């Protein structure tokens, strides 16, 4: 038996006998997990000791919220479940900001947090290290569900159930916590040989699809908003087919970026914050909204006033009609669009009505709207910004995945980034700072684990980069192929711009910051400082290198003018 001192929560004697930690590792491996992110802690030592007897690859971050971002990025890049190990109390709580992003965006994760020994649980405050009144209650706002395991024999089933819940739409992180002694005590449970987790079926109701087909069969001006649920449901193929059957213009939200071909003749791309696009969507007589709540950004900051009927498809029932009334279809986006695609084809919906926007073809509406957006941008003295983003896009290989922090470059990327054959990932779900670099680390690890080229791009501002600067050590330690672009404008650039616009001056937005090149080099990570005009060539060279590297650009970028404030 392994002894531990309740006063210090530290093991005092080891053994080779299997324990609860082994059951955790064995079950995860049986479910297909290959990589775990996290940071060791005293109550969690049973987990980490067991990993030494298993085959899981462990990536140790330097701060727990960055571990959560890394597991999130791993999942987004690969489509697999991200796995996160946390220690008790401060470690568990520090992860919550990262988990909020995963929860808001629907990223499947299994989170295993340690707990104080069983004897300390309950209403008593025994003064144990890291003790919380109710640790799992702290995770309730940022995870789908929370479980406390009190007996080692329950570990395999609980993890299997958590994995199933994580991958079932609406997907998201699931929280499990295991007391220290349950992880450490020897067990009689035999080794886990297999585990099965299949996503719960979440199809649309037949009568709702039938009603949607009725609406669309008579629609002259159908249009589609493709949100993040479209990508999570792997509904891209069905979306393309539906759009072409209906000749419906399609616009992607920031989370849906990449769900529809950027240069398709029906693509309004992702200019969701521009009033010209809002006008088109308002004019639709039937609007299909997939995997989006029609929230703040998608509604152009709640200025969107649709005049037609809305068909809203989402796996999360709380999203349906949360902002606008409509025909709510609670279903996985992939299953719902596949059913709708088939039903439209069977009904011959493509031939039932002429698609015309007041005498203009849908394709011409798309071309004219994009031209208007382009003209608006060119009238705003944004040549530097447009060239900067174009140079980055030209430098990034077509199939490379990119991870964007909450920074002005990312706000541009929400609207102008053509994901091509790669994937665009950003922190727009919860909107917290510090996502880009650690998520890119997780993404690169996942791609390499899957046998694919691992090089990815992370984009941060100087303010957001300081949230995750310590992860340069992680990238160096594991030689992770991440190129980190830091756009240094000396402060919280977007907040500076908002405050100047609203109040005429900015307060508390200017930042002292390090020499990012020297700082990266102190970690042993190659870095360079370049001008905005040199960013494309610098990135191309960095992509050819081995391991992590950093490119710093000192420049002040502006945002395009907000059209929701126009009279």
XYZ file of N, CA and C in Angstrom, residues 54-259:
618
model
N 2.646 3.478 -18.746
C 1.788 3.384 -19.919
C 2.455 3.946 -21.155
N 1.627 4.267 -22.152
C 2.133 4.726 -23.444
C 1.650 6.120 -23.820
N 1.010 6.827 -22.878
C 0.553 8.170 -23.181
C 1.739 9.127 -23.267
N 1.692 10.002 -24.256
C 2.705 11.050 -24.405
C 2.241 12.257 -23.604
N 3.102 12.752 -22.704
C 2.719 13.863 -21.850
C 3.428 15.134 -22.287
N 2.648 16.206 -22.440
C 3.182 17.519 -22.771
C 2.943 18.428 -21.571
N 4.022 18.826 -20.926
C 3.924 19.620 -19.706
C 3.966 21.100 -20.027
N 2.874 21.788 -19.776
C 2.829 23.236 -19.936
C 3.414 23.903 -18.695
N 3.385 25.225 -18.680
C 3.914 25.953 -17.534
C 2.817 26.623 -16.714
N 1.643 26.769 -17.280
C 0.489 27.330 -16.560
C -0.730 26.525 -16.982
N -1.605 26.227 -16.030
C -2.706 25.293 -16.316
C -3.694 25.790 -17.359
N -3.978 27.095 -17.411
C -4.921 27.526 -18.447
C -4.317 27.324 -19.829
N -2.993 27.400 -19.937
C -2.345 27.110 -21.208
C -2.393 25.619 -21.531
N -2.366 24.778 -20.498
C -2.571 23.339 -20.723
C -3.948 23.090 -21.324
N -4.946 23.805 -20.802
C -6.305 23.663 -21.338
C -6.373 24.149 -22.781
N -5.751 25.292 -23.067
C -5.718 25.778 -24.445
C -5.018 24.774 -25.365
N -3.954 24.155 -24.867
C -3.221 23.191 -25.691
C -4.075 21.963 -25.993
N -4.788 21.456 -24.990
C -5.678 20.322 -25.234
C -6.786 20.697 -26.199
N -7.267 21.938 -26.093
C -8.265 22.463 -27.025
C -7.703 22.484 -28.446
N -6.495 23.032 -28.616
C -5.891 23.094 -29.941
C -5.625 21.724 -30.524
N -5.222 20.787 -29.677
C -5.014 19.401 -30.111
C -6.298 18.835 -30.705
N -7.405 19.068 -30.000
C -8.689 18.533 -30.458
C -9.134 19.192 -31.755
N -9.018 20.515 -31.831
C -9.460 21.209 -33.048
C -8.645 20.785 -34.263
N -7.343 20.604 -34.069
C -6.476 20.273 -35.197
C -6.688 18.862 -35.704
N -7.054 17.951 -34.800
C -7.126 16.530 -35.158
C -8.539 15.976 -35.233
N -9.492 16.644 -34.588
C -10.834 16.078 -34.472
C -10.950 15.037 -33.381
N -9.875 14.827 -32.616
C -9.883 13.851 -31.529
C -10.196 14.540 -30.199
N -10.364 13.737 -29.162
C -10.641 14.270 -27.831
C -9.340 14.760 -27.201
N -9.351 15.981 -26.678
C -8.215 16.478 -25.918
C -8.300 15.982 -24.486
N -7.149 15.634 -23.905
C -7.115 15.108 -22.537
C -6.232 16.004 -21.688
N -6.745 16.354 -20.504
C -6.074 17.296 -19.615
C -6.009 16.712 -18.213
N -4.795 16.695 -17.620
C -4.605 16.287 -16.237
C -4.322 17.525 -15.390
N -5.043 17.652 -14.270
C -4.896 18.817 -13.400
C -4.671 18.392 -11.954
N -3.935 19.216 -11.238
C -3.822 19.012 -9.803
C -4.958 19.734 -9.090
N -5.039 19.552 -7.789
C -6.167 20.031 -6.991
C -6.067 21.524 -6.697
N -7.197 22.164 -6.475
C -7.240 23.529 -5.981
C -6.710 24.549 -6.964
N -5.601 25.210 -6.648
C -5.101 26.267 -7.535
C -4.869 25.802 -8.964
N -4.332 24.602 -9.137
C -4.108 24.088 -10.487
C -5.409 23.912 -11.245
N -6.385 23.318 -10.589
C -7.678 23.111 -11.227
C -8.345 24.444 -11.556
N -8.304 25.385 -10.618
C -8.957 26.669 -10.839
C -8.280 27.477 -11.938
N -6.973 27.377 -12.046
C -6.249 28.139 -13.063
C -6.623 27.699 -14.468
N -7.102 26.490 -14.622
C -7.457 25.972 -15.947
C -8.782 26.516 -16.468
N -9.586 27.127 -15.605
C -10.973 27.390 -15.965
C -11.125 28.368 -17.127
N -10.240 29.363 -17.227
C -10.350 30.312 -18.346
C -10.132 29.596 -19.673
N -9.199 28.646 -19.706
C -9.004 27.869 -20.918
C -10.182 26.974 -21.222
N -10.757 26.390 -20.182
C -11.908 25.513 -20.385
C -13.142 26.296 -20.838
N -13.244 27.562 -20.448
C -14.383 28.356 -20.915
C -14.381 28.459 -22.434
N -13.191 28.622 -23.028
C -13.109 28.689 -24.485
C -13.565 27.379 -25.114
N -13.095 26.256 -24.574
C -13.489 24.949 -25.114
C -14.987 24.726 -24.977
N -15.551 25.127 -23.848
C -16.979 24.941 -23.603
C -17.809 25.810 -24.541
N -17.392 27.072 -24.704
C -18.142 27.989 -25.558
C -18.076 27.587 -27.024
N -16.978 26.963 -27.417
C -16.766 26.627 -28.822
C -17.148 25.188 -29.132
N -17.425 24.377 -28.126
C -17.841 22.996 -28.351
C -16.689 22.075 -28.701
N -15.601 22.164 -27.933
C -14.426 21.332 -28.177
C -14.463 20.133 -27.236
N -14.415 18.896 -27.754
C -14.499 17.719 -26.879
C -13.204 17.496 -26.096
N -13.326 17.461 -24.792
C -12.172 17.235 -23.916
C -12.592 16.401 -22.717
N -11.665 15.598 -22.215
C -11.839 14.901 -20.943
C -10.815 15.473 -19.981
N -11.313 16.046 -18.884
C -10.470 16.699 -17.889
C -10.451 15.834 -16.640
N -9.265 15.384 -16.242
C -9.119 14.576 -15.028
C -8.374 15.418 -14.002
N -9.082 15.819 -12.958
C -8.491 16.623 -11.890
C -8.359 15.778 -10.632
N -7.277 15.951 -9.916
C -7.145 15.257 -8.642
C -7.971 15.968 -7.576
N -8.106 15.323 -6.426
C -8.850 15.881 -5.292
C -8.095 15.528 -4.018
N -8.459 16.240 -2.943
C -7.913 15.897 -1.642
C -8.395 14.495 -1.255
N -7.774 13.850 -0.274
C -8.229 12.528 0.149
C -9.705 12.520 0.534
N -10.325 11.375 0.378
C -11.754 11.236 0.639
C -12.160 11.761 2.010
N -11.310 11.533 2.999
C -11.681 11.915 4.366
C -11.838 13.425 4.532
N -11.305 14.215 3.571
C -11.413 15.661 3.669
C -12.591 16.248 2.926
N -13.292 15.424 2.149
C -14.408 15.931 1.358
C -15.633 16.176 2.233
N -16.458 17.092 1.800
C -17.668 17.398 2.549
C -17.639 18.827 3.047
N -18.454 19.100 4.046
C -18.612 20.475 4.516
C -17.502 20.910 5.467
N -16.721 19.945 5.970
C -15.696 20.300 6.948
C -14.501 20.973 6.274
N -13.899 21.905 6.994
C -12.655 22.513 6.523
C -11.514 21.987 7.390
N -10.863 20.948 6.906
C -9.818 20.285 7.679
C -8.458 20.948 7.496
N -8.402 21.942 6.610
C -7.119 22.605 6.403
C -6.157 21.811 5.562
N -6.673 20.911 4.736
C -5.808 20.141 3.848
C -5.270 21.037 2.719
N -4.100 20.711 2.234
C -3.504 21.438 1.125
C -4.457 21.466 -0.064
N -4.661 22.654 -0.647
C -5.467 22.854 -1.857
C -6.965 22.640 -1.641
N -7.415 22.487 -0.415
C -8.818 22.140 -0.174
C -9.758 23.256 -0.624
N -10.815 22.865 -1.341
C -11.905 23.754 -1.728
C -13.204 23.217 -1.150
N -14.173 24.099 -0.974
C -15.461 23.634 -0.465
C -16.093 22.636 -1.424
N -16.067 22.943 -2.701
C -16.637 22.044 -3.708
C -15.922 22.331 -5.032
N -14.863 21.597 -5.287
C -14.026 21.888 -6.449
C -14.791 21.756 -7.756
N -15.560 20.696 -7.899
C -16.238 20.484 -9.181
C -17.311 21.534 -9.443
N -17.831 22.165 -8.373
C -18.788 23.254 -8.580
C -18.124 24.431 -9.288
N -16.825 24.601 -9.063
C -16.102 25.684 -9.723
C -16.041 25.471 -11.229
N -16.103 24.214 -11.664
C -16.025 23.895 -13.087
C -17.389 23.859 -13.755
N -18.461 24.058 -12.994
C -19.812 23.864 -13.535
C -20.142 24.829 -14.666
N -19.559 26.035 -14.659
C -19.863 27.007 -15.705
C -19.096 26.782 -16.989
N -18.087 25.918 -16.968
C -17.205 25.801 -18.132
C -17.040 24.358 -18.615
N -17.859 23.445 -18.117
C -17.819 22.052 -18.571
C -19.241 21.511 -18.690
N -19.406 20.498 -19.544
C -20.733 19.916 -19.750
C -21.262 19.240 -18.504
N -20.399 18.545 -17.786
C -20.817 17.873 -16.565
C -19.600 17.650 -15.688
N -19.849 17.309 -14.421
C -18.770 17.118 -13.459
C -19.049 15.851 -12.659
N -18.036 15.026 -12.471
C -18.185 13.773 -11.735
C -17.094 13.664 -10.665
N -17.446 13.152 -9.503
C -16.486 12.800 -8.463
C -16.458 11.284 -8.345
N -15.293 10.691 -8.513
C -15.144 9.238 -8.418
C -14.614 8.900 -7.026
N -15.322 8.045 -6.302
C -14.942 7.750 -4.924
C -14.372 6.354 -4.743
N -14.434 5.534 -5.790
C -13.900 4.175 -5.688
C -13.162 3.842 -6.980
N -12.027 3.218 -6.853
C -11.209 2.914 -8.026
C -11.958 2.066 -9.041
N -12.816 1.183 -8.574
C -13.536 0.319 -9.501
C -14.451 1.101 -10.430
N -14.787 2.337 -10.048
C -15.654 3.152 -10.890
C -14.915 3.970 -11.930
N -13.587 3.953 -11.905
C -12.813 4.804 -12.803
C -13.026 4.459 -14.275
N -12.885 3.200 -14.711
C -13.022 2.929 -16.148
C -14.374 3.340 -16.721
N -15.446 3.001 -16.028
C -16.774 3.351 -16.542
C -16.992 4.856 -16.560
N -16.502 5.546 -15.538
C -16.692 6.994 -15.475
C -15.952 7.694 -16.607
N -14.745 7.264 -16.883
C -13.979 7.886 -17.969
C -14.602 7.554 -19.319
N -15.053 6.324 -19.473
C -15.724 5.948 -20.712
C -16.984 6.781 -20.917
N -17.750 6.979 -19.861
C -18.961 7.805 -19.959
C -18.617 9.259 -20.268
N -17.556 9.755 -19.638
C -17.147 11.138 -19.887
C -16.708 11.321 -21.331
N -15.985 10.366 -21.860
C -15.542 10.436 -23.257
C -16.749 10.446 -24.198
N -17.717 9.585 -23.899
C -18.938 9.533 -24.706
C -19.658 10.877 -24.687
N -19.757 11.470 -23.511
C -20.447 12.758 -23.396
C -19.676 13.854 -24.118
N -18.365 13.807 -24.035
C -17.547 14.843 -24.668
C -17.724 14.856 -26.181
N -17.860 13.685 -26.794
C -17.950 13.615 -28.260
C -19.384 13.679 -28.767
N -20.354 13.646 -27.861
C -21.753 13.718 -28.270
C -22.169 15.174 -28.419
N -22.845 15.492 -29.533
C -23.220 16.882 -29.763
C -24.356 17.303 -28.815
N -24.276 18.526 -28.266
C -23.190 19.478 -28.449
C -21.929 19.035 -27.707
N -20.826 18.990 -28.445
C -19.579 18.532 -27.858
C -19.057 19.545 -26.841
N -18.108 19.082 -26.014
C -17.531 19.988 -25.037
C -16.701 19.251 -24.016
N -16.068 19.992 -23.111
C -15.243 19.379 -22.070
C -16.089 18.775 -20.955
N -15.622 17.658 -20.421
C -16.289 16.971 -19.309
C -15.272 16.808 -18.180
N -15.713 17.064 -16.979
C -14.825 17.155 -15.801
C -14.975 15.910 -14.931
N -13.852 15.289 -14.595
C -13.807 14.170 -13.647
C -12.789 14.517 -12.575
N -13.121 14.274 -11.314
C -12.106 14.450 -10.279
C -12.004 13.197 -9.416
N -10.768 12.896 -9.020
C -10.464 11.657 -8.320
C -9.604 11.980 -7.101
N -10.052 11.607 -5.908
C -9.274 11.884 -4.698
C -7.899 11.218 -4.726
N -6.980 11.813 -3.994
C -5.597 11.341 -3.995
C -5.486 9.874 -3.600
N -6.191 9.478 -2.544
C -6.028 8.098 -2.090
C -6.661 7.103 -3.058
N -7.689 7.523 -3.817
C -8.270 6.633 -4.823
C -7.265 6.409 -5.961
N -6.468 7.424 -6.249
C -5.432 7.281 -7.272
C -4.257 6.439 -6.788
N -3.949 6.507 -5.471
C -2.727 5.894 -4.964
C -2.904 4.493 -4.404
N -4.060 4.205 -3.828
C -4.220 2.920 -3.154
C -4.164 1.757 -4.131
N -3.561 0.632 -3.728
C -3.529 -0.547 -4.605
C -4.936 -1.071 -4.863
N -5.106 -1.730 -6.002
C -6.433 -2.150 -6.442
C -6.447 -3.628 -6.794
N -7.654 -4.175 -6.793
C -7.857 -5.538 -7.260
C -8.428 -5.572 -8.672
N -8.787 -4.413 -9.215
C -9.385 -4.338 -10.548
C -8.358 -4.762 -11.593
N -8.691 -5.689 -12.476
C -7.733 -6.112 -13.498
C -7.455 -5.012 -14.505
N -6.371 -5.122 -15.263
C -6.058 -4.110 -16.278
C -7.193 -3.941 -17.278
N -7.410 -2.724 -17.712
C -8.463 -2.411 -18.674
C -8.021 -2.900 -20.050
N -8.825 -3.745 -20.658
C -8.467 -4.308 -21.957
C -9.126 -3.578 -23.115
N -10.325 -3.089 -22.907
C -10.993 -2.353 -23.980
C -11.986 -1.372 -23.368
N -12.309 -0.372 -24.148
C -13.306 0.620 -23.741
C -13.961 1.134 -25.007
N -15.229 1.384 -24.932
C -15.976 1.819 -26.107
C -16.742 3.087 -25.779
N -16.557 4.093 -26.615
C -17.312 5.338 -26.468
C -17.796 5.762 -27.841
N -19.091 5.777 -28.025
C -19.686 6.201 -29.290
C -20.581 7.409 -29.038
N -20.475 8.383 -29.920
C -21.273 9.596 -29.766
C -22.759 9.263 -29.792
N -23.501 9.881 -28.902
C -24.951 9.693 -28.899
C -25.543 10.265 -30.183
N -26.528 9.570 -30.717
C -27.172 10.023 -31.945
C -27.965 11.298 -31.670
N -27.880 12.255 -32.583
C -28.602 13.513 -32.397
C -29.173 13.969 -33.738
N -30.122 13.179 -34.302
C -30.684 13.510 -35.617
C -31.798 14.539 -35.500
N -32.164 15.171 -36.608
C -33.281 16.129 -36.584
C -34.619 15.400 -36.599
N -35.631 16.035 -36.082
C -36.965 15.468 -36.143
C -37.477 15.548 -37.586
N -38.136 14.474 -38.036
C -38.561 14.359 -39.430
C -39.522 15.480 -39.817
N -40.454 15.803 -38.930
C -41.463 16.806 -39.284
C -40.837 18.196 -39.417
N -39.729 18.430 -38.695
C -39.060 19.727 -38.792
C -38.312 19.865 -40.113
N -37.680 18.797 -40.545
C -37.023 18.817 -41.855
C -38.066 18.993 -42.956
N -39.196 18.318 -42.813
C -40.269 18.436 -43.805
C -40.768 19.889 -43.882
N -40.920 20.519 -42.725
C -41.375 21.909 -42.700
C -40.321 22.845 -43.303
N -39.052 22.583 -43.000
C -37.980 23.407 -43.565
C -37.966 23.313 -45.086
N -38.188 22.118 -45.615
C -38.227 21.936 -47.063
C -39.384 22.734 -47.667
N -40.529 22.764 -47.002
C -41.662 23.555 -47.486
C -41.273 25.033 -47.605
N -40.655 25.544 -46.576
C -40.242 26.949 -46.590
C -39.269 27.213 -47.725
N -38.282 26.338 -47.854
C -37.204 26.573 -48.814
C -37.656 26.332 -50.251
N -38.642 25.476 -50.435
C -39.117 25.178 -51.783
C -39.821 26.365 -52.421
N -40.296 27.276 -51.603
C -40.987 28.461 -52.135
C -40.180 29.744 -51.947
N -38.988 29.624 -51.393
C -38.177 30.813 -51.112
C -37.541 31.340 -52.391
N -37.653 32.629 -52.609
C -36.988 33.269 -53.746
C -35.591 33.761 -53.374
N -35.405 34.103 -52.086
C -34.137 34.684 -51.659
C -33.615 33.965 -50.408
N -33.331 32.671 -50.511
C -32.760 31.988 -49.346
C -31.299 32.383 -49.163
N -30.852 32.389 -47.928
C -29.452 32.663 -47.602
C -29.072 31.799 -46.400
N -27.769 31.636 -46.203
C -27.286 30.727 -45.163
C -26.196 31.405 -44.346
N -26.296 31.263 -43.022
C -25.215 31.629 -42.106
C -24.624 30.341 -41.561
N -23.350 30.111 -41.824
C -22.674 28.895 -41.360
C -21.816 29.236 -40.149
N -22.233 28.767 -38.983
C -21.498 29.019 -37.748
C -20.548 27.890 -37.417
N -19.957 27.974 -36.233
C -18.968 26.992 -35.824
C -19.509 25.578 -35.753
N -20.805 25.423 -35.478
C -21.383 24.086 -35.427
C -21.312 23.358 -36.750
N -21.232 24.108 -37.849
C -21.103 23.487 -39.165
C -19.797 22.710 -39.251
N -18.722 23.329 -38.767
C -17.430 22.647 -38.781
C -17.392 21.518 -37.766
N -17.914 21.747 -36.575
C -17.893 20.698 -35.554
C -18.678 19.474 -35.997
N -19.758 19.705 -36.753
C -20.569 18.594 -37.238
C -20.083 18.003 -38.547
N -18.949 18.511 -39.036
C -18.378 18.050 -40.313
C -19.450 18.071 -41.416
N -20.116 19.197 -41.500
C -21.269 19.336 -42.401
C -20.926 20.074 -43.684
N -19.642 20.254 -43.977
C -19.239 21.084 -45.109
C -19.783 20.570 -46.442
N -19.725 19.272 -46.663
C -20.175 18.710 -47.932
C -21.676 18.937 -48.141
N -22.455 18.692 -47.098
C -23.908 18.905 -47.203
C -24.231 20.377 -47.371
N -23.487 21.242 -46.682
C -23.707 22.674 -46.815
C -23.503 23.120 -48.259
N -22.448 22.651 -48.881
C -22.173 23.020 -50.269
C -23.298 22.554 -51.179
N -23.764 21.334 -50.977
C -24.832 20.796 -51.813
C -26.126 21.593 -51.638
N -26.477 21.916 -50.402
C -27.707 22.680 -50.139
C -27.619 24.064 -50.764
N -26.483 24.718 -50.582
C -26.316 26.060 -51.143
C -26.464 26.045 -52.655
N -25.897 25.039 -53.295
C -25.969 24.977 -54.751
C -27.367 24.609 -55.231
N -28.067 23.741 -54.483
C -29.454 23.433 -54.846
C -30.331 24.682 -54.772
N -30.134 25.460 -53.717
C -30.989 26.628 -53.475
C -30.456 27.893 -54.125
N -29.221 27.833 -54.638
C -28.518 29.038 -55.110
C -28.562 30.106 -54.005
N -28.218 29.672 -52.804
C -28.309 30.530 -51.627
C -26.938 31.094 -51.283
N -26.791 32.404 -51.180
C -25.541 32.986 -50.689
C -25.226 32.463 -49.288
N -23.939 32.218 -49.029
C -23.502 31.673 -47.742
C -22.460 32.601 -47.140
N -22.661 32.956 -45.881
C -21.648 33.705 -45.137
C -21.245 32.886 -43.925
N -19.949 32.901 -43.597
C -19.451 32.153 -42.449
C -19.186 33.100 -41.288
N -19.494 32.668 -40.092
C -19.116 33.393 -38.884
C -17.632 33.153 -38.622
N -17.021 33.857 -37.665
C -15.627 33.559 -37.334
C -15.415 32.090 -36.973
N -16.341 31.494 -36.207
C -16.204 30.082 -35.872
C -16.456 29.165 -37.043
N -17.236 29.627 -38.009
C -17.531 28.810 -39.179
C -16.571 29.023 -40.326
N -15.597 29.915 -40.151
C -14.638 30.224 -41.212
C -14.017 28.943 -41.763
N -14.164 28.738 -43.069
C -13.652 27.528 -43.704
C -14.717 26.493 -43.988
N -15.935 26.714 -43.505
C -16.996 25.726 -43.722
C -17.513 25.746 -45.156
